[in-house]
Amino acid sequence: MLDQHTKDVVKSTIPLLEAAGPALTKHFYQRMFEHNPELKDVFNLSHQHSGGQPVALFNAVAAYAKNIDNLGALAGAVEKIAHKHTGFLIKPEQYAIVGGHLLATLQELGGEAVTEEVLSAWGKAYGLLADIFINREAELYKQTADKQGGWQGTRRFVIKAKQVESSVITSFVLAPVDGEAVVDFVPGQFLSLSLGHEQLENTEIRQYSLSDAPNGSTYRISVKAEQGGKVSNLLHEHYHEGDEIDVIAPAGDFVLDADADTPVVLLSAGVGQTPMKSMLNQLLAKQHNGEITWVHACEDGEQHAFAAAINDKTAEHDKLSSYVWYREPLADDKQVEHYDFSGTVELDKVAKHIQPNAKYYFCGPIGFMSAVKQQLLALNVAESQMHYEVFGPHASL
């Protein structure tokens, strides 16, 4: 544990951190990759270029300093980050590298304000946090490896099937090359691919939500070809049935957790429906007693993935209702037949399904999720009933 003096010194640096802002963590990443280029095979470099990862790290560092007296307040964030780290196969020894560059960054940007006392306090504080992550990640690695079909590290999989779902989304069914079982996951979790390809300068690790219920033998992910997306477009254009990929075991803390009689509302936009598909298929497979409501938004009919599958399931299951919004319907898109509403999601149009005791899971662009959250709050849904996932670096709504 940290002594009070150390905590007070760390808290005294909060104005310095806030003045530096994300420039602090941008400098940190530049420094780290310059001195330890091997870590480019671990970190998602696209998130560096977009600026999302430096902002996320700055928010995490600032939150740690502000909550240094009450680390329990960070338990949720720690769990989320630990799961993300296992999806990148983060190792204990890498924490020492990160810590060294973090302290050096403070010293280089903080000037005279960063005294030896400040460096010592932050060194102790970082050491405590690193130990928390190392221990939790070791537990997660072991839990997964010890389960039937589990493993640690990478495992070789073959693309068993490749299915175009829309103009921008394609599904990949992955089966282990060794023919053995694969560990079950909780719907909502993600799978990590570790890709080495002649078109890539570094090994690139990407995390994609699993889009079907667990079956013990294969996994399915559904990938959107992002504009300018180096890895997503590579998967779409250059990976085919029969090709092999290194896969890291499922992880993630965004998981379906609802009693059999609890109403469940699944809300998504675009490729955000992938974890929702996994949740929906599991709920139906388990013959969920509570009402299930599917709310999905996308650009138009060409980008609407899994439309036929959802329609079939709605026809088969009395307790499942589906509502679809097209932001800008195409000339061939027919209301009622292809979609229910145009524009952006307005939950008051499906208010009969918005119940205080229901559980709400949502995923999609930040703007969509923020709007969903505000609408749910306006419809008297408690924030504790809401669960969401941000693709990429975490952000609060």
PDB file of N, CA and C in Angstrom, residues 319-364:
ATOM      1  N   LYS A 319     -41.308 -13.981 -28.297  1.00  0.00           N
ATOM      2  CA  LYS A 319     -40.851 -12.999 -27.321  1.00  0.00           C
ATOM      3  C   LYS A 319     -39.791 -12.053 -27.884  1.00  0.00           C
ATOM      4  N   LEU A 320     -39.463 -12.205 -29.165  1.00  0.00           N
ATOM      5  CA  LEU A 320     -38.469 -11.342 -29.793  1.00  0.00           C
ATOM      6  C   LEU A 320     -39.146 -10.309 -30.699  1.00  0.00           C
ATOM      7  N   SER A 321     -38.822  -9.031 -30.473  1.00  0.00           N
ATOM      8  CA  SER A 321     -39.303  -7.938 -31.324  1.00  0.00           C
ATOM      9  C   SER A 321     -38.099  -7.235 -31.930  1.00  0.00           C
ATOM     10  N   SER A 322     -38.246  -6.788 -33.180  1.00  0.00           N
ATOM     11  CA  SER A 322     -37.139  -6.131 -33.869  1.00  0.00           C
ATOM     12  C   SER A 322     -37.584  -4.789 -34.437  1.00  0.00           C
ATOM     13  N   TYR A 323     -36.723  -3.778 -34.283  1.00  0.00           N
ATOM     14  CA  TYR A 323     -36.976  -2.440 -34.829  1.00  0.00           C
ATOM     15  C   TYR A 323     -35.692  -1.920 -35.467  1.00  0.00           C
ATOM     16  N   VAL A 324     -35.803  -1.471 -36.708  1.00  0.00           N
ATOM     17  CA  VAL A 324     -34.628  -1.060 -37.470  1.00  0.00           C
ATOM     18  C   VAL A 324     -34.796   0.368 -37.979  1.00  0.00           C
ATOM     19  N   TRP A 325     -33.729   1.149 -37.840  1.00  0.00           N
ATOM     20  CA  TRP A 325     -33.672   2.517 -38.365  1.00  0.00           C
ATOM     21  C   TRP A 325     -32.646   2.577 -39.502  1.00  0.00           C
ATOM     22  N   TYR A 326     -33.017   3.167 -40.634  1.00  0.00           N
ATOM     23  CA  TYR A 326     -32.068   3.501 -41.698  1.00  0.00           C
ATOM     24  C   TYR A 326     -31.883   5.010 -41.680  1.00  0.00           C
ATOM     25  N   ARG A 327     -30.638   5.446 -41.572  1.00  0.00           N
ATOM     26  CA  ARG A 327     -30.400   6.887 -41.508  1.00  0.00           C
ATOM     27  C   ARG A 327     -30.819   7.578 -42.802  1.00  0.00           C
ATOM     28  N   GLU A 328     -30.429   7.011 -43.922  1.00  0.00           N
ATOM     29  CA  GLU A 328     -30.818   7.557 -45.231  1.00  0.00           C
ATOM     30  C   GLU A 328     -31.188   6.397 -46.149  1.00  0.00           C
ATOM     31  N   PRO A 329     -32.452   5.963 -46.142  1.00  0.00           N
ATOM     32  CA  PRO A 329     -32.859   4.826 -46.962  1.00  0.00           C
ATOM     33  C   PRO A 329     -32.580   5.069 -48.441  1.00  0.00           C
ATOM     34  N   LEU A 330     -32.199   3.996 -49.138  1.00  0.00           N
ATOM     35  CA  LEU A 330     -31.995   4.063 -50.575  1.00  0.00           C
ATOM     36  C   LEU A 330     -33.332   3.929 -51.294  1.00  0.00           C
ATOM     37  N   ALA A 331     -33.311   4.171 -52.596  1.00  0.00           N
ATOM     38  CA  ALA A 331     -34.556   4.112 -53.374  1.00  0.00           C
ATOM     39  C   ALA A 331     -35.200   2.730 -53.314  1.00  0.00           C
ATOM     40  N   ASP A 332     -34.373   1.686 -53.218  1.00  0.00           N
ATOM     41  CA  ASP A 332     -34.890   0.313 -53.180  1.00  0.00           C
ATOM     42  C   ASP A 332     -35.289  -0.146 -51.782  1.00  0.00           C
ATOM     43  N   ASP A 333     -34.962   0.635 -50.764  1.00  0.00           N
ATOM     44  CA  ASP A 333     -35.304   0.256 -49.383  1.00  0.00           C
ATOM     45  C   ASP A 333     -36.781   0.548 -49.118  1.00  0.00           C
ATOM     46  N   LYS A 334     -37.505  -0.457 -48.702  1.00  0.00           N
ATOM     47  CA  LYS A 334     -38.946  -0.315 -48.477  1.00  0.00           C
ATOM     48  C   LYS A 334     -39.257  -0.339 -46.984  1.00  0.00           C
ATOM     49  N   GLN A 335     -39.912   0.716 -46.523  1.00  0.00           N
ATOM     50  CA  GLN A 335     -40.304   0.775 -45.117  1.00  0.00           C
ATOM     51  C   GLN A 335     -41.262  -0.370 -44.802  1.00  0.00           C
ATOM     52  N   VAL A 336     -41.172  -0.885 -43.599  1.00  0.00           N
ATOM     53  CA  VAL A 336     -41.894  -2.043 -43.088  1.00  0.00           C
ATOM     54  C   VAL A 336     -41.234  -3.338 -43.570  1.00  0.00           C
ATOM     55  N   GLU A 337     -40.953  -3.432 -44.863  1.00  0.00           N
ATOM     56  CA  GLU A 337     -40.317  -4.650 -45.374  1.00  0.00           C
ATOM     57  C   GLU A 337     -38.846  -4.722 -44.990  1.00  0.00           C
ATOM     58  N   HIS A 338     -38.122  -3.604 -45.125  1.00  0.00           N
ATOM     59  CA  HIS A 338     -36.694  -3.593 -44.850  1.00  0.00           C
ATOM     60  C   HIS A 338     -36.316  -2.852 -43.567  1.00  0.00           C
ATOM     61  N   TYR A 339     -37.081  -1.858 -43.226  1.00  0.00           N
ATOM     62  CA  TYR A 339     -36.763  -1.066 -42.042  1.00  0.00           C
ATOM     63  C   TYR A 339     -38.059  -0.496 -41.474  1.00  0.00           C
ATOM     64  N   ASP A 340     -37.980  -0.028 -40.234  1.00  0.00           N
ATOM     65  CA  ASP A 340     -39.173   0.493 -39.562  1.00  0.00           C
ATOM     66  C   ASP A 340     -39.230   2.008 -39.549  1.00  0.00           C
ATOM     67  N   PHE A 341     -38.073   2.651 -39.329  1.00  0.00           N
ATOM     68  CA  PHE A 341     -38.042   4.110 -39.200  1.00  0.00           C
ATOM     69  C   PHE A 341     -36.829   4.658 -39.943  1.00  0.00           C
ATOM     70  N   SER A 342     -36.920   5.881 -40.389  1.00  0.00           N
ATOM     71  CA  SER A 342     -35.780   6.551 -41.019  1.00  0.00           C
ATOM     72  C   SER A 342     -35.225   7.594 -40.054  1.00  0.00           C
ATOM     73  N   GLY A 343     -33.984   8.004 -40.328  1.00  0.00           N
ATOM     74  CA  GLY A 343     -33.327   8.964 -39.444  1.00  0.00           C
ATOM     75  C   GLY A 343     -32.514   8.251 -38.381  1.00  0.00           C
ATOM     76  N   THR A 344     -32.387   8.873 -37.228  1.00  0.00           N
ATOM     77  CA  THR A 344     -31.636   8.280 -36.118  1.00  0.00           C
ATOM     78  C   THR A 344     -32.596   7.692 -35.087  1.00  0.00           C
ATOM     79  N   VAL A 345     -32.077   6.830 -34.232  1.00  0.00           N
ATOM     80  CA  VAL A 345     -32.908   6.098 -33.275  1.00  0.00           C
ATOM     81  C   VAL A 345     -33.622   7.048 -32.312  1.00  0.00           C
ATOM     82  N   GLU A 346     -34.926   6.854 -32.206  1.00  0.00           N
ATOM     83  CA  GLU A 346     -35.755   7.587 -31.239  1.00  0.00           C
ATOM     84  C   GLU A 346     -36.497   6.541 -30.409  1.00  0.00           C
ATOM     85  N   LEU A 347     -36.039   6.332 -29.192  1.00  0.00           N
ATOM     86  CA  LEU A 347     -36.563   5.236 -28.388  1.00  0.00           C
ATOM     87  C   LEU A 347     -37.996   5.461 -27.919  1.00  0.00           C
ATOM     88  N   ASP A 348     -38.467   6.699 -27.968  1.00  0.00           N
ATOM     89  CA  ASP A 348     -39.861   6.901 -27.565  1.00  0.00           C
ATOM     90  C   ASP A 348     -40.820   6.212 -28.544  1.00  0.00           C
ATOM     91  N   LYS A 349     -40.337   5.881 -29.745  1.00  0.00           N
ATOM     92  CA  LYS A 349     -41.162   5.161 -30.715  1.00  0.00           C
ATOM     93  C   LYS A 349     -41.332   3.695 -30.352  1.00  0.00           C
ATOM     94  N   VAL A 350     -40.484   3.197 -29.477  1.00  0.00           N
ATOM     95  CA  VAL A 350     -40.613   1.803 -29.006  1.00  0.00           C
ATOM     96  C   VAL A 350     -40.702   1.797 -27.480  1.00  0.00           C
ATOM     97  N   ALA A 351     -41.299   2.836 -26.937  1.00  0.00           N
ATOM     98  CA  ALA A 351     -41.323   3.051 -25.482  1.00  0.00           C
ATOM     99  C   ALA A 351     -41.963   1.890 -24.728  1.00  0.00           C
ATOM    100  N   LYS A 352     -42.869   1.151 -25.378  1.00  0.00           N
ATOM    101  CA  LYS A 352     -43.530   0.042 -24.683  1.00  0.00           C
ATOM    102  C   LYS A 352     -42.544  -1.050 -24.289  1.00  0.00           C
ATOM    103  N   HIS A 353     -41.373  -1.069 -24.931  1.00  0.00           N
ATOM    104  CA  HIS A 353     -40.363  -2.085 -24.604  1.00  0.00           C
ATOM    105  C   HIS A 353     -39.328  -1.567 -23.605  1.00  0.00           C
ATOM    106  N   ILE A 354     -39.398  -0.294 -23.272  1.00  0.00           N
ATOM    107  CA  ILE A 354     -38.413   0.307 -22.362  1.00  0.00           C
ATOM    108  C   ILE A 354     -38.943   0.204 -20.939  1.00  0.00           C
ATOM    109  N   GLN A 355     -38.545  -0.849 -20.252  1.00  0.00           N
ATOM    110  CA  GLN A 355     -39.032  -1.121 -18.906  1.00  0.00           C
ATOM    111  C   GLN A 355     -37.920  -0.894 -17.887  1.00  0.00           C
ATOM    112  N   PRO A 356     -38.244  -0.367 -16.720  1.00  0.00           N
ATOM    113  CA  PRO A 356     -37.204  -0.083 -15.714  1.00  0.00           C
ATOM    114  C   PRO A 356     -36.428  -1.321 -15.279  1.00  0.00           C
ATOM    115  N   ASN A 357     -37.074  -2.498 -15.282  1.00  0.00           N
ATOM    116  CA  ASN A 357     -36.395  -3.695 -14.799  1.00  0.00           C
ATOM    117  C   ASN A 357     -35.620  -4.420 -15.887  1.00  0.00           C
ATOM    118  N   ALA A 358     -35.665  -3.921 -17.122  1.00  0.00           N
ATOM    119  CA  ALA A 358     -34.945  -4.577 -18.221  1.00  0.00           C
ATOM    120  C   ALA A 358     -33.453  -4.283 -18.134  1.00  0.00           C
ATOM    121  N   LYS A 359     -32.672  -5.135 -18.811  1.00  0.00           N
ATOM    122  CA  LYS A 359     -31.242  -4.877 -18.951  1.00  0.00           C
ATOM    123  C   LYS A 359     -30.986  -4.400 -20.376  1.00  0.00           C
ATOM    124  N   TYR A 360     -30.131  -3.374 -20.486  1.00  0.00           N
ATOM    125  CA  TYR A 360     -29.879  -2.732 -21.764  1.00  0.00           C
ATOM    126  C   TYR A 360     -28.407  -2.885 -22.132  1.00  0.00           C
ATOM    127  N   TYR A 361     -28.175  -3.452 -23.292  1.00  0.00           N
ATOM    128  CA  TYR A 361     -26.821  -3.621 -23.807  1.00  0.00           C
ATOM    129  C   TYR A 361     -26.738  -2.852 -25.124  1.00  0.00           C
ATOM    130  N   PHE A 362     -25.716  -1.990 -25.256  1.00  0.00           N
ATOM    131  CA  PHE A 362     -25.617  -1.250 -26.504  1.00  0.00           C
ATOM    132  C   PHE A 362     -24.174  -1.083 -26.954  1.00  0.00           C
ATOM    133  N   CYS A 363     -24.045  -1.021 -28.287  1.00  0.00           N
ATOM    134  CA  CYS A 363     -22.717  -0.935 -28.879  1.00  0.00           C
ATOM    135  C   CYS A 363     -22.836  -0.246 -30.238  1.00  0.00           C
ATOM    136  N   GLY A 364     -21.868   0.598 -30.551  1.00  0.00           N
ATOM    137  CA  GLY A 364     -21.863   1.329 -31.810  1.00  0.00           C
ATOM    138  C   GLY A 364     -20.982   2.555 -31.670  1.00  0.00           C
TER     139      GLY A 364
END
